[in-house]
Amino acid sequence: MPRLAFDAEQLHLTLDDGQTLAQHVLWLQDHDPARRHANGQRLDSVLDLDWDAAISEAALEEGDVLRVTLSNAREIRYGVDELAALSTGFPDERSSAHKTLWQGSEFSVVRVEWADVIAGGEALRKSLACVRDSGVVCLRGVPVEPGKVLEVIDQFGYVRETNYGKLFDVRTEVSPSNLAFSNLGLGAHTDNPYRDPAPSIQLLHCLSNEVEGGQTLLVDGFAAAERLRELAPESFALLTRTRVPFRFHDADHADLRSWVPFIETDHKGNIRQVRYNNRSIASLPLPLEAQRAFYRAYHDWARVIGQPEQATRLRLAPGDCLLFDNSRVMHARTAFVAGGNRHLQGAYADLDSLYSTLNLLENAR
Amino acid sequence: MPRLAFDAEQLHLTLDDGQTLAQHVLWLQDHDPARRHANGQRLDSVLDLDWDAAISEAALEEGDVLRVTLSNAREIRYGVDELAALSTGFPDERSSAHKTLWQGSEFSVVRVEWADVIAGGEALRKSLACVRDSGVVCLRGVPVEPGKVLEVIDQFGYVRETNYGKLFDVRTEVSPSNLAFSNLGLGAHTDNPYRDPAPSIQLLHCLSNEVEGGQTLLVDGFAAAERLRELAPESFALLTRTRVPFRFHDADHADLRSWVPFIETDHKGNIRQVRYNNRSIASLPLPLEAQRAFYRAYHDWARVIGQPEQATRLRLAPGDCLLFDNSRVMHARTAFVAGGNRHLQGAYADLDSLYSTLNLLENAR
């Protein structure tokens, strides 16, 4: 039997398991179940709160309904379970506090069969949960046909079209005419930091990979940021409070510019988004006295990201489709040598719809 | 003739107009024009900086080329104008510091003819610049045909598709069966705070508006936040550091959840994004001791947003299409009474592409 205590301003309800729900009279008014639509939307504004109202009576009816009477005669009823659920709410699943961080050397990307994913249910849930929790999943056996990457997005959300199109090709035909530039490695980076909002999901679908080398590296940027905080706390702090400019300028087609931090934290210090891209960082208009410390921090960040133990390595085979959180996971490619073609198709989407689809699947469990 | 001074670590170049460019040896290495691709992308990583290199010589050649020689024998050349441009960079145009804030009572939404916009050039530039600077523009004479709102987006960017579709209908047929819910006013709000990333542009295209009442109100959320900072600095500060949960739950179709602040500032205190939506704020799992202060701040924010002098009012006529920055501008609708139909089509897009299109038009000037 729950125990109840209250005064004019506060109410304490101790449940049978020892958990105490402690709410202010303003909170109790604001969460009144009778003032919510069936879908949970609120009918009142915060301006409807009565700041003069005190709790004049509170009682448990039939053990599981809390009835609160206010001095203005308003009566509010909560089921005890309902009050417990409202008091807990839902977690901030974008925060590093709710992620499984990984050091690449101890981590293997989870692989899920595409045939199972399109059948729906548990394989779909599992693959989306991988993206939420570890930031990445590899779908295996996605048909080797151009445009299939868009069908992958259809399973959970919506394409984020950009100036690169609905999808884009990362194609390298190893031939003398383009050998010089086509087979270079690319350091670990997040895509499109010059966009704000940046696409929060990236997909890479492998259509062919006949080269030697050309491995894909992935780095958990949240784990890298935690490593930076440990190794160089001043550099970490400086990067969270400094915005840097990024730019992508393609003559007549785009001039994209942003001012964003490398590492975004919430007020508890948890990480929520990381960025890094050495190619598209723009000119840094820093006062002279700030330059050395900034370069120290920027250098420390790049060094942590590039540490071999941060990365997990995999070789994409035709039919593999990587699906990853571009606000967290950095990707890279090692250099490669002749041997044939390498063709990936990429596309962007957003985490909001992926989480929504996942929430629906988990609600139904 | 520019004047030059340097020591091992720093270089100061005073231009003819008195402006001094002051850069550290690390900055000078990092911005080396010879280490950038023609499109401005960097070829080097910050890890390529030589931390032991000192400036051993610096000279102006022919008055407008700066040649810097480092102790490691590397030579770096900058055009003086180029160095000045790199030292200035581009501004953070998403920040309130670069916006024209408005009090609604003194502000009228700029109207631009759609026929001029699709002709391209200055009318398109002007309308996009209105969105960047004041947060909103009204395009006039957009053909009264379903789907036209998507053609408006084609002028500057890409549709952000969501669970509501590529576009959505805000349709109210005034009839006894839906009168009760259909003609209610809606308080000022930003759309979709339960998405992260939230769509940063919203469009509303009026196809018919035969009702009495049903005015559209717009509030500059950046100006409202500045007003809050002035009137209740503690409430302002609390809201910038507190994340609140939003949720939209539609049975089998969506369960969108976010944890985001009402007011986002940068480390200089400038405002970069605001949110407010009394209907979709979710249950607040706040510790008891934090509740009263949070409700005070939330109440103050709602009160400022709702002050009549914050809003500008307009009546949308068929063919009007509002285009506004959903990270800044709040919209509302007054209640209305019978008289006919009211039908708007809405859609979302993003600021990154709008700014890119605008940058290209302004580069070309």
XYZ file of C-alpha atoms in Angstrom, chain A residues 58-308:
251
model
C -4.715 14.409 -0.985
C -5.900 10.843 -0.625
C -5.505 7.420 -2.175
C -8.733 5.907 -3.373
C -8.992 2.162 -3.746
C -5.229 2.070 -3.272
C -4.324 3.024 -6.817
C -5.901 6.384 -7.589
C -4.433 9.563 -6.167
C -6.951 12.376 -5.725
C -5.512 15.838 -5.069
C -7.744 18.759 -4.141
C -6.435 22.278 -4.515
C -7.384 25.355 -2.520
C -9.106 26.720 -5.630
C -11.407 23.655 -5.509
C -9.849 22.000 -8.565
C -9.611 18.236 -8.252
C -6.878 16.264 -10.038
C -6.773 12.466 -10.321
C -3.798 10.316 -11.195
C -3.554 6.555 -11.395
C -0.553 5.655 -9.241
C 1.103 3.812 -12.133
C 0.364 6.739 -14.425
C 1.933 9.179 -11.945
C 5.001 6.937 -11.698
C 5.312 6.829 -15.495
C 4.888 10.598 -15.838
C 7.454 11.168 -13.097
C 10.011 9.064 -14.954
C 9.280 10.247 -18.490
C 11.484 8.978 -21.305
C 15.276 9.195 -21.428
C 17.315 11.429 -23.717
C 18.484 8.654 -26.000
C 20.651 10.955 -28.077
C 22.902 11.529 -25.073
C 26.130 9.553 -24.587
C 24.737 8.592 -21.171
C 22.342 6.219 -22.988
C 24.793 4.789 -25.542
C 27.061 1.783 -25.549
C 30.438 3.357 -26.296
C 33.066 1.248 -28.047
C 36.764 1.155 -28.671
C 37.102 0.009 -32.232
C 39.698 -2.639 -31.501
C 37.218 -4.498 -29.278
C 34.145 -3.941 -31.420
C 32.692 -5.659 -34.439
C 29.883 -4.137 -36.442
C 26.709 -6.193 -36.050
C 25.506 -7.718 -39.329
C 21.834 -8.341 -40.007
C 20.434 -10.075 -43.082
C 18.455 -7.755 -45.339
C 15.984 -10.518 -46.158
C 15.093 -10.674 -42.456
C 14.866 -6.892 -42.136
C 12.319 -6.533 -44.919
C 10.284 -9.323 -43.383
C 9.844 -6.784 -40.540
C 9.669 -7.444 -36.857
C 12.650 -8.454 -34.756
C 15.425 -8.135 -37.373
C 14.294 -4.611 -38.219
C 14.032 -3.714 -34.532
C 17.452 -5.156 -33.833
C 19.156 -3.308 -36.672
C 17.607 0.040 -35.689
C 18.456 -0.589 -32.028
C 22.095 -1.164 -33.081
C 22.148 2.286 -34.682
C 20.633 3.837 -31.557
C 22.886 2.037 -29.095
C 26.231 1.538 -30.858
C 25.739 3.969 -33.761
C 26.073 1.490 -36.623
C 24.745 -1.665 -38.252
C 25.716 -3.503 -41.442
C 22.852 -4.897 -43.496
C 23.979 -7.897 -45.510
C 22.626 -9.071 -48.806
C 21.002 -5.847 -49.973
C 20.590 -6.523 -53.706
C 23.462 -5.178 -55.777
C 21.298 -2.785 -57.787
C 21.620 0.963 -58.115
C 19.068 2.862 -56.028
C 18.543 0.064 -53.482
C 19.980 2.309 -50.754
C 16.780 4.378 -50.997
C 14.715 1.256 -50.339
C 16.732 0.681 -47.196
C 15.713 4.150 -45.990
C 12.054 3.335 -46.764
C 12.185 0.700 -44.006
C 12.546 3.303 -41.276
C 12.288 6.872 -42.501
C 12.773 9.462 -45.194
C 15.564 10.485 -47.518
C 17.293 13.769 -46.765
C 17.823 15.092 -50.259
C 20.740 17.487 -50.744
C 22.645 19.174 -53.561
C 24.284 15.767 -54.079
C 20.872 14.365 -54.958
C 18.687 11.779 -53.238
C 21.658 9.443 -53.427
C 25.251 9.900 -54.525
C 27.911 7.673 -56.045
C 31.340 7.032 -54.555
C 32.785 5.383 -57.614
C 36.397 4.721 -58.376
C 37.382 3.169 -61.608
C 41.022 2.368 -61.301
C 42.557 3.524 -64.552
C 45.644 5.558 -65.371
C 43.646 8.714 -65.975
C 42.331 9.009 -62.439
C 44.662 6.786 -60.440
C 46.441 9.686 -58.854
C 43.463 11.010 -56.997
C 41.081 8.134 -56.864
C 42.796 5.694 -54.576
C 43.834 7.968 -51.733
C 42.861 7.144 -48.202
C 40.412 9.438 -46.437
C 40.872 10.194 -42.756
C 38.075 9.571 -40.284
C 35.393 12.237 -40.598
C 31.725 12.951 -40.190
C 29.912 13.882 -43.370
C 28.619 17.338 -44.179
C 29.594 19.335 -41.093
C 29.057 22.351 -43.380
C 25.315 21.711 -43.217
C 23.202 22.832 -40.274
C 21.205 20.757 -39.620
C 23.650 18.064 -40.737
C 22.084 14.803 -41.911
C 22.062 12.603 -38.830
C 22.106 9.265 -40.654
C 24.351 8.110 -43.461
C 24.092 4.969 -45.566
C 26.788 3.425 -47.739
C 25.742 0.568 -50.004
C 28.519 -1.418 -51.655
C 27.840 -2.339 -55.291
C 31.364 -3.479 -56.104
C 34.714 -3.609 -54.373
C 37.371 -5.283 -56.492
C 40.352 -3.245 -55.323
C 43.140 -4.256 -52.978
C 42.975 -2.197 -49.796
C 40.071 0.199 -49.586
C 39.035 -0.985 -46.144
C 36.363 0.947 -44.281
C 37.250 2.230 -40.825
C 34.683 3.383 -38.305
C 35.348 5.364 -35.132
C 32.891 5.893 -32.293
C 33.106 9.670 -32.032
C 31.404 9.673 -28.624
C 34.047 7.266 -27.288
C 36.767 9.382 -28.934
C 35.383 12.491 -27.245
C 35.382 10.693 -23.875
C 38.973 9.650 -24.510
C 39.858 13.283 -25.254
C 38.150 14.380 -22.029
C 40.312 11.862 -20.135
C 43.621 12.657 -21.870
C 43.266 16.409 -22.331
C 40.375 17.837 -20.307
C 41.216 21.437 -21.201
C 41.199 20.655 -24.914
C 37.877 18.858 -24.526
C 36.338 21.810 -22.667
C 37.664 24.318 -25.194
C 36.188 22.378 -28.128
C 32.754 22.160 -26.528
C 32.575 25.940 -26.210
C 34.191 26.937 -29.514
C 32.288 27.033 -32.788
C 34.299 26.459 -35.934
C 33.361 27.322 -39.506
C 32.935 24.659 -42.168
C 32.326 25.301 -45.849
C 31.695 23.387 -49.045
C 31.872 25.555 -52.124
C 31.205 24.032 -55.497
C 31.274 26.895 -58.012
C 27.738 27.298 -59.299
C 26.020 24.536 -57.351
C 26.454 25.094 -53.638
C 28.000 27.375 -51.084
C 27.234 25.670 -47.798
C 28.539 27.217 -44.581
C 28.131 26.449 -40.918
C 29.447 27.504 -37.523
C 29.275 24.498 -35.233
C 31.309 22.987 -32.373
C 33.422 19.859 -32.845
C 31.864 18.432 -29.694
C 28.395 19.280 -28.370
C 27.560 18.487 -24.771
C 24.505 19.022 -22.630
C 24.648 20.791 -19.274
C 25.425 17.543 -17.504
C 28.524 17.196 -19.692
C 27.131 14.286 -21.703
C 28.000 14.249 -25.385
C 25.240 14.682 -27.957
C 26.967 15.329 -31.265
C 30.477 15.301 -32.692
C 31.952 16.569 -35.936
C 35.292 16.326 -37.645
C 36.359 16.889 -41.219
C 39.806 18.220 -41.976
C 38.993 18.941 -45.615
C 36.003 21.196 -45.152
C 37.002 23.225 -42.128
C 37.048 26.841 -43.304
C 39.286 29.754 -42.399
C 39.406 30.376 -38.675
C 39.000 34.008 -37.665
C 40.534 33.571 -34.213
C 42.040 36.348 -32.122
C 45.812 35.901 -31.893
C 45.749 35.182 -28.165
C 43.310 32.284 -28.684
C 45.124 30.590 -31.550
C 47.727 28.444 -29.809
C 45.248 26.937 -27.325
C 42.746 26.284 -30.081
C 45.305 24.499 -32.279
C 46.415 22.461 -29.251
C 42.803 21.315 -28.704
C 42.076 20.737 -32.385
C 45.311 18.751 -32.705
C 44.468 16.642 -29.636
C 41.009 15.902 -31.078
C 42.445 14.851 -34.452
C 45.053 12.682 -32.747
C 42.512 10.793 -30.647
C 40.275 10.253 -33.688
C 43.244 8.884 -35.613
C 44.520 6.476 -32.945
C 44.491 3.001 -34.465
